[in-house]
Each structure stands twice: as structure tokens, then as C-alpha cells.
Amino acid sequence: GAVVSQHPSWVICKSGTSVKIECRSLDFQATTMFWYRQFPKQSLMLMATSNEGSKATYEQGVEKDKFLINHASLTLSTLTVTSAHPEDSSFYICSAPLTGRETQYFGPGTRLLVL
Amino acid sequence: GQQVMQIPQYQHVQEGEDFTTYCNSSTTLSNIQWYKQRPGGHPVFLIQLVKSGEVKKQKRLTFQFGEAKKNSSLHITATQTTDVGTYFCRGNTGKLIFGQGTTLQVKP
């Protein structure tokens, strides 16, 4: 089946630093990718939709200047958490749909801990 | 706002017992998807339901989509320890909304 990778799988950083998370579709092209955040024992919350070649679409309440998304190619989307704070600590997951298929393939997720 | 409510939040069953989780939407859904997330893992797509009253089966799992396309259920027959995890529904109202998830624990 289709594979989506994420890097890094976990990161610990100091408050105020920026963290970049990569999401790659390994064996298919994805014009659209989705970024989610999941707090412990909670559901996934859609943060934004990443669109190749155009601006990302952010969900209500998600600061676009804090969570920068770049969909540079048909296989890569990046999420940069700028000036991270402890409350940004969470599990960040991307997903990509296979064109013409109903299935969403999720990456393995990135655990971010901001000290 | 638009919501997808999922119940129960937690369920502990003895191995061999059945299990059901329910999702209810405040608005009509164009489709609903179900995912399973193992502890520490990421969601894995299980199935998508599109048609009113649709029923799909995957081995011991039975998925139903309500006639009004506002509710859905996932039923597991004769649970096994490998069924442990959190089951999420995701409704499409034009926006993609995940339910809160039902965490299943199975006692051997």
C-alpha cells in the first residue's frame, strides 16, 4: 500500500525555537496533504490543508503565522512550528489521500516536546 | 458548530465479547470513514461508507451508515486482544471532523 513518512519522529526543543516537520508521500504523488494535531487521549484535530503550488488552508483558530506550511512538491509538505512554546507540545500527524481512492494514508506522526 | 459525537469514550470487554462504537453527527454527512489507532501509533484507515443505510463487513467488523446519513456504527464480533486500540470515525460535512474516539481494552 501507499506509504507516508514523517521526519523527525520525535523532537525536544527549547521554548522559542522553531521546529520543522516533514511529511513525504513515498510512492505516490499528493497534491493535497493534511496536518493534524493530537493531544494525549484526545481526537485528531485538523490544523490545515496543504496544497501543492498554492497557499495552505487553515482551520479556524489555527494561527497561520505560527504554523507555517509549505507544499513544495507533489511528495513533500512541511510544517514549521515557529517560536514554539510548551503548549505546542503535541503529536503532529500528516495524511495524504491517494488520488481517486477513498483511503487516507497517515504518517507515523511526530511527537514534539517543548521545554 | 458542526460536531461528530462518538460514544462510548472507553470500553473494557472480556476477550470473546462483542463491542460497538457509535458516531452521531449534528448534520448530514456525505460520507464517513473509520480508523483504528493502536497505542503509540498513527491512525490506519479501515473503511469508508457513502450510501444511506450502507453496511460493510470486514471479517469480524461490521460497519453501518444510518438511513439519514447522520450516524454510523462499528461493531466487532468476538473481540480479540489484537483489537485493542482507539477507533475513530471521521465525518465529512464539507469539513472533515473526527469523533472523539472510543478506546477499546480487551482482557484475555
PDB file of N, CA, C and O in Angstrom, chain A residues 34 36 38 41-44 46 59 91 93 102-104 106-108 111, chain B residues 10 33 35 37 40-43 45 48 56 88 90 95-96 98-100:
ATOM      1  N   PHE A  34      -2.813  16.750   4.608  1.00  0.00           N
ATOM      2  CA  PHE A  34      -3.491  17.306   5.774  1.00  0.00           C
ATOM      3  C   PHE A  34      -2.575  17.222   6.992  1.00  0.00           C
ATOM      4  O   PHE A  34      -1.861  16.245   7.174  1.00  0.00           O
ATOM      5  N   TYR A  36      -2.578  17.337  11.166  1.00  0.00           N
ATOM      6  CA  TYR A  36      -3.402  17.195  12.349  1.00  0.00           C
ATOM      7  C   TYR A  36      -2.540  17.353  13.597  1.00  0.00           C
ATOM      8  O   TYR A  36      -1.334  17.133  13.588  1.00  0.00           O
ATOM      9  N   GLN A  38      -2.752  16.064  17.747  1.00  0.00           N
ATOM     10  CA  GLN A  38      -3.473  15.195  18.679  1.00  0.00           C
ATOM     11  C   GLN A  38      -2.844  15.310  20.053  1.00  0.00           C
ATOM     12  O   GLN A  38      -1.673  14.974  20.240  1.00  0.00           O
ATOM     13  N   LYS A  41      -4.768  11.317  24.655  1.00  0.00           N
ATOM     14  CA  LYS A  41      -6.099  10.769  24.890  1.00  0.00           C
ATOM     15  C   LYS A  41      -7.204  11.629  24.277  1.00  0.00           C
ATOM     16  O   LYS A  41      -8.342  11.608  24.746  1.00  0.00           O
ATOM     17  N   GLN A  42      -6.863  12.369  23.254  1.00  0.00           N
ATOM     18  CA  GLN A  42      -7.871  13.163  22.558  1.00  0.00           C
ATOM     19  C   GLN A  42      -7.894  12.789  21.082  1.00  0.00           C
ATOM     20  O   GLN A  42      -7.050  12.041  20.599  1.00  0.00           O
ATOM     21  N   SER A  43      -8.873  13.335  20.392  1.00  0.00           N
ATOM     22  CA  SER A  43      -9.019  13.014  18.983  1.00  0.00           C
ATOM     23  C   SER A  43      -8.062  13.848  18.134  1.00  0.00           C
ATOM     24  O   SER A  43      -7.372  14.721  18.630  1.00  0.00           O
ATOM     25  N   LEU A  44      -8.047  13.547  16.857  1.00  0.00           N
ATOM     26  CA  LEU A  44      -7.232  14.332  15.939  1.00  0.00           C
ATOM     27  C   LEU A  44      -7.977  15.607  15.566  1.00  0.00           C
ATOM     28  O   LEU A  44      -9.162  15.572  15.256  1.00  0.00           O
ATOM     29  N   LEU A  46      -7.914  18.649  12.871  1.00  0.00           N
ATOM     30  CA  LEU A  46      -7.342  19.122  11.626  1.00  0.00           C
ATOM     31  C   LEU A  46      -6.843  20.546  11.811  1.00  0.00           C
ATOM     32  O   LEU A  46      -7.587  21.411  12.273  1.00  0.00           O
ATOM     33  N   GLU A  59      -7.534  25.835   9.422  1.00  0.00           N
ATOM     34  CA  GLU A  59      -8.788  25.715  10.156  1.00  0.00           C
ATOM     35  C   GLU A  59      -8.937  26.892  11.118  1.00  0.00           C
ATOM     36  O   GLU A  59      -7.951  27.536  11.514  1.00  0.00           O
ATOM     37  N   PHE A  91       1.290  15.707  19.483  1.00  0.00           N
ATOM     38  CA  PHE A  91       1.582  14.710  18.454  1.00  0.00           C
ATOM     39  C   PHE A  91       1.062  15.273  17.139  1.00  0.00           C
ATOM     40  O   PHE A  91      -0.134  15.529  17.002  1.00  0.00           O
ATOM     41  N   ILE A  93       0.505  14.879  13.139  1.00  0.00           N
ATOM     42  CA  ILE A  93       0.380  13.808  12.138  1.00  0.00           C
ATOM     43  C   ILE A  93      -0.066  14.399  10.806  1.00  0.00           C
ATOM     44  O   ILE A  93      -0.931  15.280  10.768  1.00  0.00           O
ATOM     45  N   GLU A 102     -10.426   6.332  -1.865  1.00  0.00           N
ATOM     46  CA  GLU A 102     -11.053   6.877  -0.671  1.00  0.00           C
ATOM     47  C   GLU A 102     -10.118   6.871   0.530  1.00  0.00           C
ATOM     48  O   GLU A 102     -10.367   7.526   1.510  1.00  0.00           O
ATOM     49  N   THR A 103      -9.048   6.155   0.426  1.00  0.00           N
ATOM     50  CA  THR A 103      -8.178   5.940   1.575  1.00  0.00           C
ATOM     51  C   THR A 103      -7.308   7.141   1.870  1.00  0.00           C
ATOM     52  O   THR A 103      -6.756   7.763   0.965  1.00  0.00           O
ATOM     53  N   GLN A 104      -7.205   7.471   3.160  1.00  0.00           N
ATOM     54  CA  GLN A 104      -6.247   8.464   3.625  1.00  0.00           C
ATOM     55  C   GLN A 104      -5.094   7.703   4.262  1.00  0.00           C
ATOM     56  O   GLN A 104      -5.300   6.841   5.102  1.00  0.00           O
ATOM     57  N   PHE A 106      -1.921   7.884   6.647  1.00  0.00           N
ATOM     58  CA  PHE A 106      -1.343   8.722   7.683  1.00  0.00           C
ATOM     59  C   PHE A 106       0.144   8.441   7.834  1.00  0.00           C
ATOM     60  O   PHE A 106       0.593   7.302   7.689  1.00  0.00           O
ATOM     61  N   GLY A 107       0.882   9.512   8.125  1.00  0.00           N
ATOM     62  CA  GLY A 107       2.270   9.334   8.501  1.00  0.00           C
ATOM     63  C   GLY A 107       2.343   8.786   9.914  1.00  0.00           C
ATOM     64  O   GLY A 107       1.347   8.748  10.635  1.00  0.00           O
ATOM     65  N   PRO A 108       3.524   8.387  10.349  1.00  0.00           N
ATOM     66  CA  PRO A 108       3.697   7.808  11.685  1.00  0.00           C
ATOM     67  C   PRO A 108       3.613   8.832  12.798  1.00  0.00           C
ATOM     68  O   PRO A 108       3.556   8.474  13.966  1.00  0.00           O
ATOM     69  N   ARG A 111       6.256  13.468  17.524  1.00  0.00           N
ATOM     70  CA  ARG A 111       5.980  13.909  18.907  1.00  0.00           C
ATOM     71  C   ARG A 111       6.881  15.080  19.241  1.00  0.00           C
ATOM     72  O   ARG A 111       8.106  14.966  19.166  1.00  0.00           O
TER      73      ARG A 111
ATOM     74  N   TYR B  10     -14.678   5.027  26.443  1.00  0.00           N
ATOM     75  CA  TYR B  10     -13.855   3.863  26.774  1.00  0.00           C
ATOM     76  C   TYR B  10     -14.755   2.627  26.858  1.00  0.00           C
ATOM     77  O   TYR B  10     -15.918   2.727  27.219  1.00  0.00           O
ATOM     78  N   GLN B  33     -15.774   7.871   7.472  1.00  0.00           N
ATOM     79  CA  GLN B  33     -14.675   6.927   7.455  1.00  0.00           C
ATOM     80  C   GLN B  33     -14.397   6.458   8.880  1.00  0.00           C
ATOM     81  O   GLN B  33     -14.668   7.176   9.844  1.00  0.00           O
ATOM     82  N   TYR B  35     -11.315   4.709  11.378  1.00  0.00           N
ATOM     83  CA  TYR B  35      -9.881   4.496  11.544  1.00  0.00           C
ATOM     84  C   TYR B  35      -9.631   3.768  12.863  1.00  0.00           C
ATOM     85  O   TYR B  35     -10.400   3.887  13.809  1.00  0.00           O
ATOM     86  N   GLN B  37      -6.453   3.326  15.687  1.00  0.00           N
ATOM     87  CA  GLN B  37      -5.142   3.810  16.121  1.00  0.00           C
ATOM     88  C   GLN B  37      -4.685   2.957  17.297  1.00  0.00           C
ATOM     89  O   GLN B  37      -5.313   2.964  18.358  1.00  0.00           O
ATOM     90  N   GLY B  40       0.226   4.503  20.824  1.00  0.00           N
ATOM     91  CA  GLY B  40       1.519   4.985  20.352  1.00  0.00           C
ATOM     92  C   GLY B  40       1.661   5.031  18.847  1.00  0.00           C
ATOM     93  O   GLY B  40       2.709   5.442  18.342  1.00  0.00           O
ATOM     94  N   GLY B  41       0.630   4.621  18.140  1.00  0.00           N
ATOM     95  CA  GLY B  41       0.726   4.571  16.682  1.00  0.00           C
ATOM     96  C   GLY B  41      -0.078   5.662  16.005  1.00  0.00           C
ATOM     97  O   GLY B  41      -0.560   6.591  16.642  1.00  0.00           O
ATOM     98  N   HIS B  42      -0.207   5.537  14.701  1.00  0.00           N
ATOM     99  CA  HIS B  42      -0.951   6.514  13.944  1.00  0.00           C
ATOM    100  C   HIS B  42      -2.228   5.880  13.415  1.00  0.00           C
ATOM    101  O   HIS B  42      -2.334   4.655  13.358  1.00  0.00           O
ATOM    102  N   PRO B  43      -3.210   6.700  13.040  1.00  0.00           N
ATOM    103  CA  PRO B  43      -4.473   6.141  12.544  1.00  0.00           C
ATOM    104  C   PRO B  43      -4.279   5.355  11.252  1.00  0.00           C
ATOM    105  O   PRO B  43      -3.525   5.754  10.376  1.00  0.00           O
ATOM    106  N   PHE B  45      -6.538   3.659   8.174  1.00  0.00           N
ATOM    107  CA  PHE B  45      -7.844   3.660   7.536  1.00  0.00           C
ATOM    108  C   PHE B  45      -8.443   2.258   7.548  1.00  0.00           C
ATOM    109  O   PHE B  45      -7.772   1.273   7.218  1.00  0.00           O
ATOM    110  N   GLN B  48     -14.680   3.258   4.311  1.00  0.00           N
ATOM    111  CA  GLN B  48     -15.491   4.435   4.050  1.00  0.00           C
ATOM    112  C   GLN B  48     -16.904   3.991   3.686  1.00  0.00           C
ATOM    113  O   GLN B  48     -17.082   3.045   2.921  1.00  0.00           O
ATOM    114  N   LYS B  56     -21.173  -2.580   5.582  1.00  0.00           N
ATOM    115  CA  LYS B  56     -19.988  -3.249   5.043  1.00  0.00           C
ATOM    116  C   LYS B  56     -19.372  -4.114   6.130  1.00  0.00           C
ATOM    117  O   LYS B  56     -19.428  -3.754   7.311  1.00  0.00           O
ATOM    118  N   PHE B  88     -11.698   5.631  15.657  1.00  0.00           N
ATOM    119  CA  PHE B  88     -12.206   6.965  15.340  1.00  0.00           C
ATOM    120  C   PHE B  88     -13.104   6.899  14.118  1.00  0.00           C
ATOM    121  O   PHE B  88     -12.797   6.195  13.148  1.00  0.00           O
ATOM    122  N   ARG B  90     -14.657   9.523  11.174  1.00  0.00           N
ATOM    123  CA  ARG B  90     -14.389  10.851  10.610  1.00  0.00           C
ATOM    124  C   ARG B  90     -15.493  11.172   9.635  1.00  0.00           C
ATOM    125  O   ARG B  90     -15.637  10.512   8.602  1.00  0.00           O
ATOM    126  N   LYS B  95     -16.590  19.802   5.817  1.00  0.00           N
ATOM    127  CA  LYS B  95     -15.397  19.810   6.667  1.00  0.00           C
ATOM    128  C   LYS B  95     -15.179  18.380   7.152  1.00  0.00           C
ATOM    129  O   LYS B  95     -16.124  17.610   7.304  1.00  0.00           O
ATOM    130  N   LEU B  96     -13.923  18.064   7.386  1.00  0.00           N
ATOM    131  CA  LEU B  96     -13.589  16.722   7.879  1.00  0.00           C
ATOM    132  C   LEU B  96     -13.488  16.790   9.401  1.00  0.00           C
ATOM    133  O   LEU B  96     -12.628  17.490   9.932  1.00  0.00           O
ATOM    134  N   PHE B  98     -13.303  14.626  13.022  1.00  0.00           N
ATOM    135  CA  PHE B  98     -13.107  13.357  13.711  1.00  0.00           C
ATOM    136  C   PHE B  98     -13.984  13.301  14.962  1.00  0.00           C
ATOM    137  O   PHE B  98     -14.163  14.297  15.660  1.00  0.00           O
ATOM    138  N   GLY B  99     -14.498  12.125  15.222  1.00  0.00           N
ATOM    139  CA  GLY B  99     -15.115  11.887  16.512  1.00  0.00           C
ATOM    140  C   GLY B  99     -14.042  11.808  17.580  1.00  0.00           C
ATOM    141  O   GLY B  99     -12.847  11.781  17.276  1.00  0.00           O
ATOM    142  N   GLN B 100     -14.466  11.769  18.848  1.00  0.00           N
ATOM    143  CA  GLN B 100     -13.521  11.805  19.956  1.00  0.00           C
ATOM    144  C   GLN B 100     -12.779  10.483  20.126  1.00  0.00           C
ATOM    145  O   GLN B 100     -11.780  10.419  20.828  1.00  0.00           O
TER     146      GLN B 100
END
